[in-house]
C-alpha cells in the first residue's frame, strides 16, 4: 500500500514562511495559534447537540459551572490563544465592543493586529447548520507596546493574512497570506488540518447567486433587477441560475469559492449600510476571493480600498466570481436609486 504524503497546516506554514516579508516566524506562529484554537472551537461545535452549552450566558450547567454561548466561548478561546502566543498586540472581535490591547505579550515585539468574527452565523448552531470563524491580520502601524485602535482600522488592502474556518460536514481552514489561497481539511483521526485544496481558484463565472431574497422588497433597484436577471431563461448564459443561501456567510462563501457564484448582502431600505461588518467579515473574505481570482465590491468600490473608521462598521457587499460581481455592479449603475442607497 502506498503511503500518501500528507502536508499538515503546521508543515505548510513553515514551508511557506519565506514568502513573508521580514519573516522571523512570527506570522507563522500566529497562524498556528489560530489553527490550534479553531480545533478547540470545532470540538465544542461538534458537541453542541450533546451538551448543554447552548444555554444563554449566565445559566449554570449540571456541574455548577457557568454555561457559555458558543460564540462567547469561541471568542475567549481565540483571545486566550493569541494572548498566550505573544505575536498579537491588539485583538478586535464582533463579540467585543472595544479592542482588547495585549500588554506584556510573551514576545516583546508583538507585531500583529488580529480582527475576528469568532463564530459567524451562530444562530444556525441550534439547527445543526454550518457556522464559521473569520480572521483578518494586519501588521501594526503603531510603534511599540500594546496595540491601538488605529492598528485595527487599516484598509483591507493592507491585510497580511486572512482566513476562515468552516465547521461543516467536515471542518476546513482556508487562508491566504497574499500568495494564493490554500484549504486544509481537519482529519479528526489525527487531529490535524491537512492540505486538501491547494491553490484554490474561483471560477470567473458561476451559476449560483446567494442573497436573502426575503428582503427583496427592501433591496435597491439594481439588486432587484439583477435577481430578475438570474431568474430569467437564457440558454446562452445557462440561466436561470441556482439560488443557494444558507445564512452563514462562511458556508455560503465557501460553496461559491469552490463552485463559482456570487454572494450579495446589499444595502436595504431598513439597513442602508447593509448588515455585514467591514473589518472582520467583508475585508478578510474580499482578500481571499481576490487571491483566488474573484472580486469583492460594495456595489461600486473595491472592498479592500474602503476607509475603515469604526471597528464595527457595516458595508454592503457583493463578492465571488469576477464576472458575476461585475454584472451586479453594472446593474447597480444602470438602475440607480434616487437618494437612499
Ligand atoms: P452574525 O455575525 O450575527 O452571525 O451575522 C452574520 C450572518 C452571516 O453569516 C450571514 O451571511 C448573514 O448574517 C445572514 O443574515 P440574514 O439572516 O439577514 O440573511
Ligand atoms: Mg458575523
Coordinates of C-alpha atoms and ligand atoms in Angstrom, one line a residue:
X1 CA 0.0 0.0 0.0
X2 CA 1.3 3.4 -0.9
X3 CA 1.8 5.8 2.0
X4 CA 0.3 9.1 0.8
X5 CA 2.3 12.2 1.6
X6 CA 0.2 14.4 3.9
X7 CA 1.0 18.1 4.4
X8 CA -0.3 19.4 7.7
X9 CA -1.2 23.0 8.2
X10 CA 1.8 23.4 10.5
X11 CA 4.3 22.0 7.9
X12 CA 2.7 24.1 5.2
X13 CA 3.0 27.3 7.2
X14 CA 6.7 26.6 7.9
X15 CA 7.4 25.7 4.3
X16 CA 5.8 29.0 3.1
X17 CA 7.4 31.2 5.8
X18 CA 10.0 32.5 3.4
X19 CA 7.2 34.2 1.4
X20 CA 6.5 36.6 4.3
X21 CA 8.4 39.9 4.2
X22 CA 10.7 40.4 7.2
X23 CA 9.8 36.9 8.3
X24 CA 11.1 35.8 11.7
X25 CA 8.4 33.2 12.0
X26 CA 6.0 35.4 13.9
X27 CA 3.2 35.4 11.4
X28 CA 3.6 31.6 11.1
X29 CA 3.2 31.3 14.9
X30 CA 0.2 33.5 14.8
X31 CA -1.5 31.4 12.1
X32 CA -0.6 28.2 14.0
X33 CA -2.1 29.7 17.2
X34 CA -5.4 30.4 15.3
X35 CA -5.3 26.9 13.8
X36 CA -5.0 25.3 17.3
X37 CA -7.7 27.4 18.9
X38 CA -10.1 26.6 16.0
X39 CA -9.6 22.9 16.7
X40 CA -10.9 23.5 20.2
X41 CA -13.8 25.5 18.9
X42 CA -14.5 22.7 16.4
X43 CA -14.6 20.2 19.2
X44 CA -17.2 22.3 21.1
X45 CA -19.3 23.0 17.9
X46 CA -19.4 19.2 17.3
X47 CA -20.6 18.6 20.8
X48 CA -23.2 21.3 20.6
X49 CA -26.1 19.0 20.3
X50 CA -24.9 16.8 23.1
X51 CA -24.0 19.0 25.9
X52 CA -25.9 21.8 27.5
X53 CA -23.6 24.5 26.1
X54 CA -26.3 26.3 24.1
X55 CA -28.0 27.9 27.0
X56 CA -27.9 31.6 27.5
X57 CA -24.9 33.1 29.1
X58 CA -25.3 33.2 32.9
X59 CA -27.0 29.8 33.1
X60 CA -25.3 27.1 35.2
X61 CA -24.8 23.6 34.0
X62 CA -25.0 20.4 36.0
X63 CA -21.5 20.8 37.4
X64 CA -22.4 24.3 38.6
X65 CA -20.2 25.9 36.0
X66 CA -21.4 28.9 34.1
X67 CA -22.7 27.9 30.7
X68 CA -21.4 30.0 27.8
X69 CA -22.9 30.5 24.4
X70 CA -20.6 29.1 21.8
X71 CA -19.9 32.4 20.2
X72 CA -18.6 33.7 23.6
X73 CA -16.7 30.5 24.1
X74 CA -15.0 30.9 20.7
X75 CA -14.2 34.5 21.4
X76 CA -12.4 33.6 24.6
X77 CA -10.6 30.7 23.0
X78 CA -9.1 32.8 20.3
X79 CA -8.3 35.7 22.5
X80 CA -6.6 33.4 25.0
X81 CA -4.6 31.7 22.3
X82 CA -3.4 35.0 20.8
X83 CA -2.5 36.4 24.2
X84 CA -0.5 33.3 25.1
X85 CA 1.1 33.1 21.6
X86 CA 2.7 36.5 22.1
X87 CA 2.6 37.7 18.5
X88 CA -0.6 39.8 18.7
X89 CA -0.6 43.3 20.2
X90 CA -4.3 44.0 19.8
X91 CA -7.4 41.9 19.2
X92 CA -10.8 43.1 17.9
X93 CA -13.9 40.9 17.7
X94 CA -17.5 41.0 16.8
X95 CA -18.2 39.9 20.3
X96 CA -16.4 42.9 22.0
X97 CA -17.4 46.5 21.8
X98 CA -13.9 47.7 22.2
X99 CA -10.4 46.5 21.2
X100 CA -8.5 44.3 23.6
X101 CA -5.0 45.5 23.9
X102 CA -2.5 42.8 24.8
X103 CA 0.1 44.0 27.3
X104 CA 3.1 42.2 28.4
X105 CA 2.9 39.9 25.4
X106 CA 5.2 37.0 25.6
X107 CA 7.2 38.3 22.7
X108 CA 8.3 41.9 23.4
X109 CA 7.8 42.9 19.8
X110 CA 4.4 41.6 19.0
X111 CA 3.7 43.0 15.6
X112 CA 0.2 41.9 14.6
X113 CA -3.3 43.2 15.0
X114 CA -6.0 40.5 14.7
X115 CA -9.7 41.1 13.9
X116 CA -12.1 38.2 14.2
X117 CA -15.6 37.1 13.9
X118 CA -15.1 34.1 16.2
X119 CA -18.4 32.3 15.4
X120 CA -20.2 33.7 12.4
X121 CA -23.7 32.6 11.7
X122 CA -24.1 31.4 15.3
X123 CA -27.8 31.5 15.2
X124 CA -27.5 28.4 12.9
X125 CA -25.9 26.3 15.6
X126 CA -29.2 25.4 17.2
X127 CA -30.3 23.8 13.9
X128 CA -27.1 22.0 13.1
X129 CA -26.2 24.2 10.1
X130 CA -22.6 25.1 9.3
X131 CA -21.0 28.1 11.1
X132 CA -17.6 29.6 10.8
X133 CA -14.7 31.7 12.1
X134 CA -13.3 34.6 10.1
X135 CA -10.0 36.2 10.8
X136 CA -8.0 39.2 9.4
X137 CA -4.4 40.1 10.3
X138 CA -2.5 43.3 9.9
X139 CA 1.0 44.4 10.8
X140 CA 0.7 47.1 13.4
X141 CA 1.1 50.7 12.4
X142 CA 1.7 51.9 16.0
X143 CA 5.3 51.7 17.2
X144 CA 5.5 49.6 20.3
X145 CA 3.7 48.5 23.4
X146 CA 0.1 47.4 23.4
X147 CA -1.6 47.9 20.1
X148 CA -4.0 50.7 19.3
X149 CA -7.4 51.1 17.6
X150 CA -5.5 52.6 14.6
X151 CA -3.8 49.2 14.1
X152 CA -7.2 47.7 13.6
X153 CA -8.6 50.4 11.3
X154 CA -6.4 49.9 8.3
X155 CA -7.7 49.5 4.8
X156 CA -8.3 45.8 3.9
X157 CA -5.6 46.1 1.2
X158 CA -3.1 46.2 4.0
X159 CA -4.0 42.8 5.4
X160 CA -1.0 40.4 5.6
X161 CA -3.2 37.4 6.1
X162 CA -6.8 36.4 6.3
X163 CA -8.8 33.2 6.5
X164 CA -11.8 31.3 7.7
X165 CA -12.7 28.1 9.3
X166 CA -15.9 26.4 8.3
X167 CA -17.4 24.0 10.8
X168 CA -19.4 21.9 8.4
X169 CA -19.9 18.3 7.3
X170 CA -16.1 18.4 7.5
X171 CA -14.1 21.2 9.1
X172 CA -11.9 23.2 6.8
X173 CA -9.4 26.1 7.3
X174 CA -8.8 28.3 4.3
X175 CA -6.3 31.1 4.3
X176 CA -4.2 33.5 2.3
X177 CA -1.1 35.5 3.0
X178 CA -1.3 37.2 -0.4
X179 CA 0.2 34.3 -2.3
X180 CA -2.8 32.4 -3.4
X181 CA -5.4 30.6 -1.3
X182 CA -5.0 27.2 0.3
X183 CA -7.5 25.0 2.1
X184 CA -6.9 22.4 4.8
X185 CA -9.4 19.8 5.9
X186 CA -9.4 18.6 9.5
X187 CA -8.7 14.9 9.8
X188 CA -10.3 14.1 13.2
X189 CA -8.4 10.8 13.4
X190 CA -5.1 12.6 13.7
X191 CA -6.3 16.0 14.9
X192 CA -4.5 17.8 12.1
X193 CA -5.6 20.2 9.3
X194 CA -4.3 18.5 6.1
X195 CA -3.7 20.3 2.8
X196 CA -6.7 19.2 0.7
X197 CA -7.3 22.2 -1.6
X198 CA -4.0 23.7 -2.8
X199 CA -4.1 26.9 -4.8
X200 CA -7.8 27.5 -4.8
X201 CA -9.3 29.4 -7.7
X202 CA -12.8 30.6 -8.0
X203 CA -14.4 30.2 -11.5
X204 CA -14.6 33.5 -13.4
X205 CA -18.3 32.9 -14.0
X206 CA -20.5 30.8 -11.8
X207 CA -24.2 29.8 -11.8
X208 CA -25.2 30.4 -8.2
X209 CA -26.5 33.5 -6.6
X210 CA -26.7 33.8 -2.8
X211 CA -28.8 36.5 -1.3
X212 CA -31.6 36.7 1.3
X213 CA -34.5 37.1 -1.1
X214 CA -36.8 37.5 1.8
X215 CA -35.6 41.1 2.0
X216 CA -36.3 41.7 -1.7
X217 CA -38.8 44.4 -1.1
X218 CA -36.1 46.4 0.7
X219 CA -33.4 46.0 -1.9
X220 CA -32.0 48.7 -4.2
X221 CA -33.4 48.7 -7.8
X222 CA -30.2 47.4 -9.2
X223 CA -30.2 44.3 -7.0
X224 CA -33.8 43.6 -7.7
X225 CA -33.1 43.8 -11.4
X226 CA -30.1 41.5 -11.0
X227 CA -32.2 38.9 -9.2
X228 CA -34.7 39.0 -12.1
X229 CA -31.8 38.6 -14.5
X230 CA -30.6 35.5 -12.6
X231 CA -34.1 34.0 -12.7
X232 CA -34.7 34.7 -16.4
X233 CA -34.4 32.0 -19.0
X234 CA -31.5 32.3 -21.4
X235 CA -29.7 29.2 -22.9
X236 CA -26.6 31.0 -24.0
X237 CA -25.8 32.1 -20.4
X238 CA -27.2 29.0 -18.7
X239 CA -29.8 30.9 -16.9
X240 CA -31.8 30.6 -14.7
X241 CA -29.0 30.3 -12.2
X242 CA -29.4 28.4 -8.9
X243 CA -30.3 30.2 -5.8
X244 CA -28.4 29.0 -2.7
X245 CA -28.5 30.8 0.6
X246 CA -27.5 29.2 3.9
X247 CA -27.5 32.3 6.0
X248 CA -24.0 31.5 7.3
X249 CA -21.6 33.8 5.4
X250 CA -18.6 31.4 5.7
X251 CA -20.6 28.5 4.4
X252 CA -22.2 30.4 1.5
X253 CA -18.8 31.9 0.6
X254 CA -17.0 28.6 0.8
X255 CA -19.5 26.9 -1.6
X256 CA -19.3 29.8 -4.0
X257 CA -15.5 29.8 -3.9
X258 CA -15.4 26.1 -4.8
X259 CA -18.3 26.1 -7.4
X260 CA -18.4 29.7 -8.6
X261 CA -21.1 32.1 -7.7
X262 CA -21.9 35.5 -6.2
X263 CA -22.8 36.3 -2.6
X264 CA -24.7 39.5 -2.0
X265 CA -25.6 41.3 1.2
X266 CA -26.8 44.7 -0.1
X267 CA -27.8 47.9 1.4
X268 CA -31.5 47.8 2.2
X269 CA -34.2 50.3 3.0
X270 CA -34.0 49.2 6.6
X271 CA -30.2 48.9 6.8
X272 CA -28.7 51.5 4.3
X273 CA -25.2 50.3 5.1
X274 CA -26.0 46.6 4.8
X275 CA -25.6 44.2 7.6
X276 CA -22.1 42.7 7.4
X277 CA -19.1 44.2 9.0
X278 CA -16.1 45.5 7.1
X279 CA -13.3 44.7 9.5
X280 CA -13.8 41.1 10.4
X281 CA -16.3 39.8 7.8
X282 CA -16.0 41.6 4.4
X283 CA -12.3 42.5 4.3
X284 CA -11.0 39.1 5.0
X285 CA -13.4 37.4 2.6
X286 CA -12.5 40.1 0.0
X287 CA -8.8 39.4 0.4
X288 CA -9.4 35.7 0.0
X289 CA -11.7 36.0 -3.0
X290 CA -9.3 38.3 -4.8
X291 CA -6.4 36.0 -4.1
X292 CA -8.5 33.2 -5.7
X293 CA -9.1 35.3 -8.8
X294 CA -12.5 36.7 -7.8
X295 CA -13.8 40.1 -6.9
X296 CA -15.3 41.9 -3.9
X297 CA -17.2 45.2 -4.1
X298 CA -19.6 47.3 -2.1
X299 CA -21.6 47.6 -5.3
X300 CA -19.3 50.4 -6.6
X301 CA -16.0 50.4 -4.9
X302 CA -13.4 47.7 -4.2
X303 CA -14.0 46.4 -0.6
X304 CA -10.2 46.4 0.1
X305 CA -9.9 50.1 -0.6
X306 CA -12.7 51.3 1.7
X307 CA -11.8 53.5 4.6
X308 CA -12.2 51.9 7.9
X309 CA -13.3 54.4 10.5
X310 CA -15.2 52.3 13.1
X311 CA -14.4 48.8 14.4
X312 CA -17.9 47.6 13.8
X313 CA -18.7 49.5 10.6
X314 CA -21.0 47.8 8.1
X315 CA -20.9 47.8 4.4
X316 CA -23.0 46.4 1.5
X317 CA -21.0 43.6 -0.1
X318 CA -21.0 41.7 -3.4
X319 CA -18.3 39.1 -3.7
X320 CA -17.5 36.0 -5.7
X321 CA -16.8 35.1 -9.3
X322 CA -15.3 38.1 -11.0
X323 CA -17.7 38.4 -14.0
X324 CA -20.8 37.9 -11.7
X325 CA -19.7 40.7 -9.4
X326 CA -19.1 43.0 -12.4
X327 CA -22.6 42.2 -13.6
X328 CA -24.1 43.2 -10.3
X329 CA -22.1 46.4 -10.4
X330 CA -23.4 47.2 -13.9
X331 CA -27.0 46.6 -12.8
X332 CA -26.5 49.0 -9.8
X333 CA -25.1 51.6 -12.2
X334 CA -27.9 51.1 -14.7
X335 CA -30.7 51.2 -12.1
X336 CA -29.6 53.8 -9.6
X337 CA -31.8 54.5 -6.6
X338 CA -32.8 58.1 -6.1
X339 CA -31.3 59.2 -2.8
X340 CA -31.2 56.4 -0.3
X341 CA -28.7 53.8 -1.5
Ligands
LIG1 P1 -23.7 37.2 12.7 O1 -22.3 37.7 12.7 O2 -24.6 37.9 13.8 O3 -23.8 35.7 12.8 O4 -24.5 37.6 11.4 C1 -23.8 37.4 10.2 C2 -24.6 36.4 9.4 C3 -23.8 36.0 8.2 O5 -23.2 34.8 8.4 C4 -24.9 35.8 7.1 O6 -24.4 35.9 5.8 C5 -25.9 36.8 7.5 O7 -25.7 37.1 8.8 C6 -27.3 36.4 7.3 O8 -28.1 37.4 7.6 P2 -29.7 37.4 7.2 O9 -30.3 36.4 8.2 O10 -30.2 38.8 7.4 O11 -29.8 36.9 5.8
LIG2 MG1 -20.7 37.7 12.0

